[in-house]
Each structure stands twice: as C-alpha cells, then as structure tokens.
Amino acid sequence: MDFLLEDSFPRPLVALAGNPNTGKSTIFNALTGMKQHTGNWPGKTVSLARGTFYHKNVRFNIVDLPGTYSLLANSLEEQVARNFILFNRPDVMLVVTDATCLERNLNLVLQIMEITDRIIVCVNLIDEATKKGIYVDSDVLSEELGVPVVATAARRGIGLYELKEMILKVYSGEIKPSPRKVNYGEELEKAIGELVPRLEKTFSDGINPRWLALNIISGDYSIEDIKKLIKVRDKNRGGNAYGYSYFSTVPRNRELR
C-alpha cells in the first residue's frame, strides 16, 4: 500500500537515525509496539517504518530512517535519510549509536548536528559495552557534544523511559540542545565562510548553508538534486508542503556520486 502519497507527516515528529546494527530498529519497536506501519519510500526500493507512541498524553509520530554511516548521499539509503532530515525538519532528531564502537558512530552524529539543533544522542547497547569493559560517561559526552545523551539497553528495556522523557523535554523546549560545531581548520573555515553568504541567497528557506557549503567542498554533487527538490516543494506549498511527493521527483536513474 502506497500510503505515503496520501498524507503528510503529522506532528510532533521524531526521526530515528543511526548506523546499521546499532539496535535502532529495536528502539523503534520498543517505542511503538504494535502501532507501526511499513512500506517503501515513494520512488525508492528503500523500506520505511513509521509509527506512534504516547508519553505523558503527547502522541508522537516516529519515522525509522534507513541505517546509514553518513549523509553524503553515496547510496539510496543515505539520500533518503538526508532528504528527510532536510525537508521534513523533525521536531526531535534521535540518533542511535552503539556503545561498543562509539567513535565510529559519532561521524553520523556530527553530520546531523551540522543540520539541526534538535538532536538527542542515544547510546544503545550499554549492556554489551559493559561486558567488554567499556564505560561510556553520558554526562561527559553530552557536555562535549552540547546535546542530550541517553544511555539505553533497548533489548532489556533499560533507559527507554528516560529516552521518552528526553524526547518530550526537547520537543517542548524545556531542554534546548546547543550542538558544538566542528572547527575544520583555517583553510576550510575560510572557504566555508566565502560560500555561506552565496548559499544563503540561493537556499533562503532554512536549509543550513554551512552544511551545504561543507557538502559542496567535499564534492557532493547531489546538491543539484536538493535545488530540484526545493523547486518542487515550493510549487506544491499550500497543498502538501511537507508531504512526500517530492521524494520521487529526483531522477530515479541518476548516478549517485
């Protein structure tokens, strides 16, 4: 059933991102229970899972984005995850990481922190990390990143209540994350500074110009697709402004670079 073309994502909206095999789907299932649907993204062969959960009388809508290692759009999964974060602007962005190999997972965290401030880092599999003698200090990690960090062992139900509490606090504005921005060195920062004003004129609708500049510098030519998506979205505004239809407008046979 292609229900994706029939409606837009209701609010409040939580998006779930993370590397493959971090327990992301386990957290999604634990939060939503039986209140979930699966299908494909419009025009894509990538599967989509969405559902709902309640916490303190607030009904949250949650989307489980494809597992990715980055948002550089080198694969369909990365392209879908990136476009969703950029265009649907989730009220809360939940990034799931693996406590047993946290350093590798932080690459995606830092990329998402360049796009949105409304981010929570979930350090999952803390029970497996403990077995390996690994201890993750959530408070120190939160201070270093500038965003809330919640430790969980989703398969055992550990930390899930605290995770829902944090989602509610970030959504309500009780907690306002302030992600630390990476300093890429004098030369790159100078190049970013020169690009940002030009991008602000071209992309004047809230898409983070610093993130766009970083992607252009890294050679991500899929930025051209973003411009096309913006045109389609703007054309459709007033009807289905944050709907799904524009996801299928990027040429399907486009060579990903």
PDB file of C-alpha atoms in Angstrom:
ATOM      1  CA  MET A   1       0.000   0.000   0.000  1.00  0.00           C
ATOM      2  CA  ASP A   2       1.481   3.324  -1.032  1.00  0.00           C
ATOM      3  CA  PHE A   3       0.077   5.392   1.826  1.00  0.00           C
ATOM      4  CA  LEU A   4       2.969   7.807   1.561  1.00  0.00           C
ATOM      5  CA  LEU A   5       1.413   9.869  -1.194  1.00  0.00           C
ATOM      6  CA  GLU A   6      -1.846  10.335   0.657  1.00  0.00           C
ATOM      7  CA  ASP A   7      -0.822  12.399   3.633  1.00  0.00           C
ATOM      8  CA  SER A   8       1.961  14.381   5.171  1.00  0.00           C
ATOM      9  CA  PHE A   9       3.866  13.532   8.309  1.00  0.00           C
ATOM     10  CA  PRO A  10       1.788  14.566  11.310  1.00  0.00           C
ATOM     11  CA  ARG A  11       3.378  16.364  14.249  1.00  0.00           C
ATOM     12  CA  PRO A  12       5.095  16.164  16.631  1.00  0.00           C
ATOM     13  CA  LEU A  13       7.567  14.239  14.512  1.00  0.00           C
ATOM     14  CA  VAL A  14      10.541  12.237  15.773  1.00  0.00           C
ATOM     15  CA  ALA A  15      13.083  10.843  13.302  1.00  0.00           C
ATOM     16  CA  LEU A  16      15.281   7.907  14.216  1.00  0.00           C
ATOM     17  CA  ALA A  17      18.713   7.741  12.556  1.00  0.00           C
ATOM     18  CA  GLY A  18      21.841   5.693  13.081  1.00  0.00           C
ATOM     19  CA  ASN A  19      24.422   3.349  11.650  1.00  0.00           C
ATOM     20  CA  PRO A  20      23.269  -0.181  10.760  1.00  0.00           C
ATOM     21  CA  ASN A  21      23.316  -2.691  13.632  1.00  0.00           C
ATOM     22  CA  THR A  22      23.110  -0.151  16.456  1.00  0.00           C
ATOM     23  CA  GLY A  23      19.780  -1.510  17.716  1.00  0.00           C
ATOM     24  CA  LYS A  24      17.887   1.338  16.062  1.00  0.00           C
ATOM     25  CA  SER A  25      15.007  -0.889  14.976  1.00  0.00           C
ATOM     26  CA  THR A  26      14.855  -2.431  18.450  1.00  0.00           C
ATOM     27  CA  ILE A  27      14.331   1.020  19.927  1.00  0.00           C
ATOM     28  CA  PHE A  28      11.725   1.829  17.269  1.00  0.00           C
ATOM     29  CA  ASN A  29       9.825  -1.388  18.071  1.00  0.00           C
ATOM     30  CA  ALA A  30      10.094  -0.808  21.824  1.00  0.00           C
ATOM     31  CA  LEU A  31       8.691   2.716  21.496  1.00  0.00           C
ATOM     32  CA  THR A  32       5.894   1.951  19.052  1.00  0.00           C
ATOM     33  CA  GLY A  33       4.892  -1.606  19.956  1.00  0.00           C
ATOM     34  CA  MET A  34       2.168  -2.649  17.506  1.00  0.00           C
ATOM     35  CA  LYS A  35       1.469   0.934  16.466  1.00  0.00           C
ATOM     36  CA  GLN A  36       3.602   0.880  13.323  1.00  0.00           C
ATOM     37  CA  HIS A  37       3.407   0.531   9.548  1.00  0.00           C
ATOM     38  CA  THR A  38       5.983  -0.480   6.982  1.00  0.00           C
ATOM     39  CA  GLY A  39       6.265   0.335   3.301  1.00  0.00           C
ATOM     40  CA  ASN A  40       8.691   1.842   0.800  1.00  0.00           C
ATOM     41  CA  TRP A  41       9.726   5.412   0.272  1.00  0.00           C
ATOM     42  CA  PRO A  42       7.999   6.807  -2.819  1.00  0.00           C
ATOM     43  CA  GLY A  43      10.015   6.025  -5.918  1.00  0.00           C
ATOM     44  CA  LYS A  44      12.582   4.101  -3.893  1.00  0.00           C
ATOM     45  CA  THR A  45      13.249   0.493  -3.020  1.00  0.00           C
ATOM     46  CA  VAL A  46      14.295   1.573   0.455  1.00  0.00           C
ATOM     47  CA  SER A  47      11.935   0.404   3.196  1.00  0.00           C
ATOM     48  CA  LEU A  48      10.203   2.857   5.521  1.00  0.00           C
ATOM     49  CA  ALA A  49       8.859   2.168   9.005  1.00  0.00           C
ATOM     50  CA  ARG A  50       6.703   4.697  10.812  1.00  0.00           C
ATOM     51  CA  GLY A  51       4.647   4.528  13.974  1.00  0.00           C
ATOM     52  CA  THR A  52       3.372   6.340  17.028  1.00  0.00           C
ATOM     53  CA  PHE A  53       3.875   6.317  20.764  1.00  0.00           C
ATOM     54  CA  TYR A  54       2.445   8.237  23.701  1.00  0.00           C
ATOM     55  CA  HIS A  55       4.298   9.820  26.571  1.00  0.00           C
ATOM     56  CA  LYS A  56       2.501  11.904  29.197  1.00  0.00           C
ATOM     57  CA  ASN A  57      -0.527  12.353  26.942  1.00  0.00           C
ATOM     58  CA  VAL A  58       1.520  13.550  23.973  1.00  0.00           C
ATOM     59  CA  ARG A  59       1.164  11.466  20.820  1.00  0.00           C
ATOM     60  CA  PHE A  60       4.489  11.341  18.980  1.00  0.00           C
ATOM     61  CA  ASN A  61       4.875  10.229  15.374  1.00  0.00           C
ATOM     62  CA  ILE A  62       8.144   8.491  14.681  1.00  0.00           C
ATOM     63  CA  VAL A  63       9.914   7.536  11.456  1.00  0.00           C
ATOM     64  CA  ASP A  64      12.721   4.984  11.374  1.00  0.00           C
ATOM     65  CA  LEU A  65      15.157   6.269   8.744  1.00  0.00           C
ATOM     66  CA  PRO A  66      17.340   3.829   6.785  1.00  0.00           C
ATOM     67  CA  GLY A  67      20.530   2.817   8.561  1.00  0.00           C
ATOM     68  CA  THR A  68      23.430   4.893   7.210  1.00  0.00           C
ATOM     69  CA  TYR A  69      27.045   5.651   8.004  1.00  0.00           C
ATOM     70  CA  SER A  70      26.855   9.197   6.660  1.00  0.00           C
ATOM     71  CA  LEU A  71      24.604  11.738   4.940  1.00  0.00           C
ATOM     72  CA  LEU A  72      26.838  12.184   1.903  1.00  0.00           C
ATOM     73  CA  ALA A  73      24.209  10.665  -0.417  1.00  0.00           C
ATOM     74  CA  ASN A  74      26.532   7.967  -1.726  1.00  0.00           C
ATOM     75  CA  SER A  75      23.691   5.449  -1.538  1.00  0.00           C
ATOM     76  CA  LEU A  76      19.899   5.494  -1.785  1.00  0.00           C
ATOM     77  CA  GLU A  77      19.670   4.978   1.978  1.00  0.00           C
ATOM     78  CA  GLU A  78      21.860   7.987   2.666  1.00  0.00           C
ATOM     79  CA  GLN A  79      19.956  10.082   0.131  1.00  0.00           C
ATOM     80  CA  VAL A  80      16.587   9.228   1.703  1.00  0.00           C
ATOM     81  CA  ALA A  81      17.805   9.907   5.246  1.00  0.00           C
ATOM     82  CA  ARG A  82      19.424  13.190   4.254  1.00  0.00           C
ATOM     83  CA  ASN A  83      16.411  14.476   2.324  1.00  0.00           C
ATOM     84  CA  PHE A  84      14.042  13.591   5.132  1.00  0.00           C
ATOM     85  CA  ILE A  85      16.061  15.495   7.732  1.00  0.00           C
ATOM     86  CA  LEU A  86      16.478  18.494   5.435  1.00  0.00           C
ATOM     87  CA  PHE A  87      12.917  18.839   4.193  1.00  0.00           C
ATOM     88  CA  ASN A  88      10.690  17.421   6.916  1.00  0.00           C
ATOM     89  CA  ARG A  89      12.643  19.032   9.737  1.00  0.00           C
ATOM     90  CA  PRO A  90      11.745  16.639  12.564  1.00  0.00           C
ATOM     91  CA  ASP A  91      10.772  18.179  15.877  1.00  0.00           C
ATOM     92  CA  VAL A  92      13.231  15.808  17.534  1.00  0.00           C
ATOM     93  CA  MET A  93      16.140  14.061  15.826  1.00  0.00           C
ATOM     94  CA  LEU A  94      17.118  10.892  17.686  1.00  0.00           C
ATOM     95  CA  VAL A  95      20.483   9.427  16.666  1.00  0.00           C
ATOM     96  CA  VAL A  96      21.156   5.902  17.909  1.00  0.00           C
ATOM     97  CA  THR A  97      24.774   4.859  18.472  1.00  0.00           C
ATOM     98  CA  ASP A  98      26.475   1.634  19.509  1.00  0.00           C
ATOM     99  CA  ALA A  99      28.247   1.937  22.875  1.00  0.00           C
ATOM    100  CA  THR A 100      30.715  -0.800  21.877  1.00  0.00           C
ATOM    101  CA  CYS A 101      32.068   1.230  18.927  1.00  0.00           C
ATOM    102  CA  LEU A 102      31.001   4.753  19.741  1.00  0.00           C
ATOM    103  CA  GLU A 103      33.798   6.589  17.934  1.00  0.00           C
ATOM    104  CA  ARG A 104      32.803   5.195  14.535  1.00  0.00           C
ATOM    105  CA  ASN A 105      29.146   6.151  15.142  1.00  0.00           C
ATOM    106  CA  LEU A 106      29.952   9.748  16.053  1.00  0.00           C
ATOM    107  CA  ASN A 107      30.685  10.583  12.414  1.00  0.00           C
ATOM    108  CA  LEU A 108      26.972  10.486  11.622  1.00  0.00           C
ATOM    109  CA  VAL A 109      26.142  12.339  14.851  1.00  0.00           C
ATOM    110  CA  LEU A 110      28.438  15.213  13.894  1.00  0.00           C
ATOM    111  CA  GLN A 111      26.978  15.391  10.380  1.00  0.00           C
ATOM    112  CA  ILE A 112      23.423  15.611  11.709  1.00  0.00           C
ATOM    113  CA  MET A 113      24.500  18.205  14.274  1.00  0.00           C
ATOM    114  CA  GLU A 114      25.507  20.378  11.298  1.00  0.00           C
ATOM    115  CA  ILE A 115      21.899  20.274  10.031  1.00  0.00           C
ATOM    116  CA  THR A 116      19.704  20.536  13.116  1.00  0.00           C
ATOM    117  CA  ASP A 117      19.963  21.592  16.766  1.00  0.00           C
ATOM    118  CA  ARG A 118      17.037  19.473  17.964  1.00  0.00           C
ATOM    119  CA  ILE A 119      19.098  16.344  18.446  1.00  0.00           C
ATOM    120  CA  ILE A 120      19.346  13.643  21.104  1.00  0.00           C
ATOM    121  CA  VAL A 121      22.107  11.031  21.085  1.00  0.00           C
ATOM    122  CA  CYS A 122      21.036   7.599  22.283  1.00  0.00           C
ATOM    123  CA  VAL A 123      23.971   5.420  23.345  1.00  0.00           C
ATOM    124  CA  ASN A 124      22.497   1.944  22.970  1.00  0.00           C
ATOM    125  CA  LEU A 125      23.900  -1.489  23.828  1.00  0.00           C
ATOM    126  CA  ILE A 126      25.441  -0.278  27.080  1.00  0.00           C
ATOM    127  CA  ASP A 127      24.985  -3.797  28.480  1.00  0.00           C
ATOM    128  CA  GLU A 128      27.148  -5.227  25.687  1.00  0.00           C
ATOM    129  CA  ALA A 129      29.715  -2.492  26.254  1.00  0.00           C
ATOM    130  CA  THR A 130      29.884  -3.316  29.960  1.00  0.00           C
ATOM    131  CA  LYS A 131      30.627  -6.955  29.130  1.00  0.00           C
ATOM    132  CA  LYS A 132      33.602  -5.736  27.085  1.00  0.00           C
ATOM    133  CA  GLY A 133      34.837  -3.483  29.862  1.00  0.00           C
ATOM    134  CA  ILE A 134      33.748  -0.308  28.080  1.00  0.00           C
ATOM    135  CA  TYR A 135      32.190   2.501  30.119  1.00  0.00           C
ATOM    136  CA  VAL A 136      30.543   5.485  28.428  1.00  0.00           C
ATOM    137  CA  ASP A 137      30.086   8.566  30.609  1.00  0.00           C
ATOM    138  CA  SER A 138      26.854  10.042  29.213  1.00  0.00           C
ATOM    139  CA  ASP A 139      27.248  13.311  31.128  1.00  0.00           C
ATOM    140  CA  VAL A 140      30.731  13.971  29.772  1.00  0.00           C
ATOM    141  CA  LEU A 141      29.689  13.002  26.246  1.00  0.00           C
ATOM    142  CA  SER A 142      26.684  15.323  26.488  1.00  0.00           C
ATOM    143  CA  GLU A 143      28.898  18.181  27.620  1.00  0.00           C
ATOM    144  CA  GLU A 144      31.373  17.564  24.791  1.00  0.00           C
ATOM    145  CA  LEU A 145      28.682  17.408  22.100  1.00  0.00           C
ATOM    146  CA  GLY A 146      26.368  20.053  23.512  1.00  0.00           C
ATOM    147  CA  VAL A 147      23.309  17.807  23.130  1.00  0.00           C
ATOM    148  CA  PRO A 148      21.417  15.447  25.473  1.00  0.00           C
ATOM    149  CA  VAL A 149      22.753  11.896  25.713  1.00  0.00           C
ATOM    150  CA  VAL A 150      20.685   8.962  26.972  1.00  0.00           C
ATOM    151  CA  ALA A 151      22.149   5.511  27.632  1.00  0.00           C
ATOM    152  CA  THR A 152      19.969   2.504  26.803  1.00  0.00           C
ATOM    153  CA  ALA A 153      19.956  -1.261  26.514  1.00  0.00           C
ATOM    154  CA  ALA A 154      16.804  -1.441  24.415  1.00  0.00           C
ATOM    155  CA  ARG A 155      16.511  -5.236  24.297  1.00  0.00           C
ATOM    156  CA  ARG A 156      16.248  -5.247  28.105  1.00  0.00           C
ATOM    157  CA  GLY A 157      14.088  -2.134  28.293  1.00  0.00           C
ATOM    158  CA  ILE A 158      16.784  -0.178  30.110  1.00  0.00           C
ATOM    159  CA  GLY A 159      16.718   3.592  29.596  1.00  0.00           C
ATOM    160  CA  LEU A 160      13.586   3.691  27.435  1.00  0.00           C
ATOM    161  CA  TYR A 161      11.548   5.740  29.910  1.00  0.00           C
ATOM    162  CA  GLU A 162      14.417   8.217  30.235  1.00  0.00           C
ATOM    163  CA  LEU A 163      14.618   8.365  26.442  1.00  0.00           C
ATOM    164  CA  LYS A 164      10.930   9.247  26.138  1.00  0.00           C
ATOM    165  CA  GLU A 165      11.328  11.847  28.867  1.00  0.00           C
ATOM    166  CA  MET A 166      14.172  13.462  26.947  1.00  0.00           C
ATOM    167  CA  ILE A 167      12.205  13.423  23.680  1.00  0.00           C
ATOM    168  CA  LEU A 168       9.354  15.238  25.433  1.00  0.00           C
ATOM    169  CA  LYS A 169      11.704  17.801  27.008  1.00  0.00           C
ATOM    170  CA  VAL A 170      13.430  18.613  23.711  1.00  0.00           C
ATOM    171  CA  TYR A 171      10.115  18.793  21.862  1.00  0.00           C
ATOM    172  CA  SER A 172       8.559  21.066  24.493  1.00  0.00           C
ATOM    173  CA  GLY A 173      11.616  23.308  24.640  1.00  0.00           C
ATOM    174  CA  GLU A 174      12.301  22.506  28.298  1.00  0.00           C
ATOM    175  CA  ILE A 175      15.732  21.394  27.126  1.00  0.00           C
ATOM    176  CA  LYS A 176      17.359  23.253  24.235  1.00  0.00           C
ATOM    177  CA  PRO A 177      20.340  21.416  22.740  1.00  0.00           C
ATOM    178  CA  SER A 178      23.249  23.541  21.589  1.00  0.00           C
ATOM    179  CA  PRO A 179      25.389  21.318  19.340  1.00  0.00           C
ATOM    180  CA  ARG A 180      29.039  22.198  19.218  1.00  0.00           C
ATOM    181  CA  LYS A 181      30.225  22.966  15.728  1.00  0.00           C
ATOM    182  CA  VAL A 182      33.340  21.306  14.394  1.00  0.00           C
ATOM    183  CA  ASN A 183      36.201  23.635  13.509  1.00  0.00           C
ATOM    184  CA  TYR A 184      37.678  22.278  10.262  1.00  0.00           C
ATOM    185  CA  GLY A 185      40.816  24.401  10.339  1.00  0.00           C
ATOM    186  CA  GLU A 186      41.695  27.828   8.998  1.00  0.00           C
ATOM    187  CA  GLU A 187      41.719  26.997   5.284  1.00  0.00           C
ATOM    188  CA  LEU A 188      38.424  25.088   5.238  1.00  0.00           C
ATOM    189  CA  GLU A 189      36.689  27.537   7.552  1.00  0.00           C
ATOM    190  CA  LYS A 190      37.735  30.367   5.221  1.00  0.00           C
ATOM    191  CA  ALA A 191      36.279  28.502   2.233  1.00  0.00           C
ATOM    192  CA  ILE A 192      33.073  27.810   4.175  1.00  0.00           C
ATOM    193  CA  GLY A 193      32.843  31.479   5.139  1.00  0.00           C
ATOM    194  CA  GLU A 194      33.088  32.528   1.495  1.00  0.00           C
ATOM    195  CA  LEU A 195      30.428  30.057   0.339  1.00  0.00           C
ATOM    196  CA  VAL A 196      27.831  30.598   3.070  1.00  0.00           C
ATOM    197  CA  PRO A 197      26.657  34.105   2.011  1.00  0.00           C
ATOM    198  CA  ARG A 198      26.156  32.932  -1.587  1.00  0.00           C
ATOM    199  CA  LEU A 199      24.270  29.835  -0.463  1.00  0.00           C
ATOM    200  CA  GLU A 200      22.053  31.878   1.846  1.00  0.00           C
ATOM    201  CA  LYS A 201      20.784  33.725  -1.241  1.00  0.00           C
ATOM    202  CA  THR A 202      20.216  30.536  -3.238  1.00  0.00           C
ATOM    203  CA  PHE A 203      18.756  28.447  -0.388  1.00  0.00           C
ATOM    204  CA  SER A 204      16.813  31.037   1.568  1.00  0.00           C
ATOM    205  CA  ASP A 205      14.313  28.635   3.120  1.00  0.00           C
ATOM    206  CA  GLY A 206      16.008  27.391   6.242  1.00  0.00           C
ATOM    207  CA  ILE A 207      18.361  24.730   4.898  1.00  0.00           C
ATOM    208  CA  ASN A 208      21.589  25.153   6.822  1.00  0.00           C
ATOM    209  CA  PRO A 209      24.021  26.989   4.473  1.00  0.00           C
ATOM    210  CA  ARG A 210      27.055  25.824   6.448  1.00  0.00           C
ATOM    211  CA  TRP A 211      26.057  22.202   5.898  1.00  0.00           C
ATOM    212  CA  LEU A 212      25.533  22.908   2.203  1.00  0.00           C
ATOM    213  CA  ALA A 213      28.975  24.532   1.970  1.00  0.00           C
ATOM    214  CA  LEU A 214      30.612  21.527   3.608  1.00  0.00           C
ATOM    215  CA  ASN A 215      28.962  19.185   1.128  1.00  0.00           C
ATOM    216  CA  ILE A 216      29.981  21.256  -1.879  1.00  0.00           C
ATOM    217  CA  ILE A 217      33.574  21.370  -0.644  1.00  0.00           C
ATOM    218  CA  SER A 218      33.529  17.588  -0.136  1.00  0.00           C
ATOM    219  CA  GLY A 219      32.389  17.119  -3.751  1.00  0.00           C
ATOM    220  CA  ASP A 220      28.801  16.054  -3.079  1.00  0.00           C
ATOM    221  CA  TYR A 221      27.187  16.908  -6.418  1.00  0.00           C
ATOM    222  CA  SER A 222      23.778  15.716  -5.225  1.00  0.00           C
ATOM    223  CA  ILE A 223      23.308  19.320  -4.058  1.00  0.00           C
ATOM    224  CA  GLU A 224      21.880  19.774  -7.556  1.00  0.00           C
ATOM    225  CA  ASP A 225      19.104  17.375  -6.549  1.00  0.00           C
ATOM    226  CA  ILE A 226      18.367  19.463  -3.462  1.00  0.00           C
ATOM    227  CA  LYS A 227      17.764  22.514  -5.650  1.00  0.00           C
ATOM    228  CA  LYS A 228      15.310  20.497  -7.758  1.00  0.00           C
ATOM    229  CA  LEU A 229      13.536  19.217  -4.647  1.00  0.00           C
ATOM    230  CA  ILE A 230      13.172  22.746  -3.302  1.00  0.00           C
ATOM    231  CA  LYS A 231      11.554  23.908  -6.555  1.00  0.00           C
ATOM    232  CA  VAL A 232       9.056  21.037  -6.464  1.00  0.00           C
ATOM    233  CA  ARG A 233       8.301  21.605  -2.793  1.00  0.00           C
ATOM    234  CA  ASP A 234       7.770  25.330  -3.264  1.00  0.00           C
ATOM    235  CA  LYS A 235       5.469  24.631  -6.204  1.00  0.00           C
ATOM    236  CA  ASN A 236       3.397  22.289  -4.047  1.00  0.00           C
ATOM    237  CA  ARG A 237       3.260  24.513  -0.991  1.00  0.00           C
ATOM    238  CA  GLY A 238      -0.228  25.272   0.131  1.00  0.00           C
ATOM    239  CA  GLY A 239      -1.305  21.744  -0.594  1.00  0.00           C
ATOM    240  CA  ASN A 240       1.139  19.239   0.794  1.00  0.00           C
ATOM    241  CA  ALA A 241       4.017  21.405   1.913  1.00  0.00           C
ATOM    242  CA  TYR A 242       5.752  18.778   3.967  1.00  0.00           C
ATOM    243  CA  GLY A 243       4.374  15.777   2.161  1.00  0.00           C
ATOM    244  CA  TYR A 244       6.163  13.028   0.387  1.00  0.00           C
ATOM    245  CA  SER A 245       5.584  13.596  -3.280  1.00  0.00           C
ATOM    246  CA  TYR A 246       8.810  15.452  -3.922  1.00  0.00           C
ATOM    247  CA  PHE A 247      10.822  12.477  -2.755  1.00  0.00           C
ATOM    248  CA  SER A 248      10.009  10.739  -6.027  1.00  0.00           C
ATOM    249  CA  THR A 249      10.894  13.676  -8.267  1.00  0.00           C
ATOM    250  CA  VAL A 250      14.653  13.245  -8.319  1.00  0.00           C
ATOM    251  CA  PRO A 251      15.523  11.260 -11.460  1.00  0.00           C
ATOM    252  CA  ARG A 252      15.452   7.630 -10.419  1.00  0.00           C
ATOM    253  CA  ASN A 253      18.271   6.669 -12.723  1.00  0.00           C
ATOM    254  CA  ARG A 254      20.516   9.425 -11.510  1.00  0.00           C
ATOM    255  CA  GLU A 255      24.015   8.190 -10.924  1.00  0.00           C
ATOM    256  CA  LEU A 256      24.881   8.628  -7.297  1.00  0.00           C
ATOM    257  CA  ARG A 257      28.295  10.094  -6.705  1.00  0.00           C
TER     258      ARG A 257
END
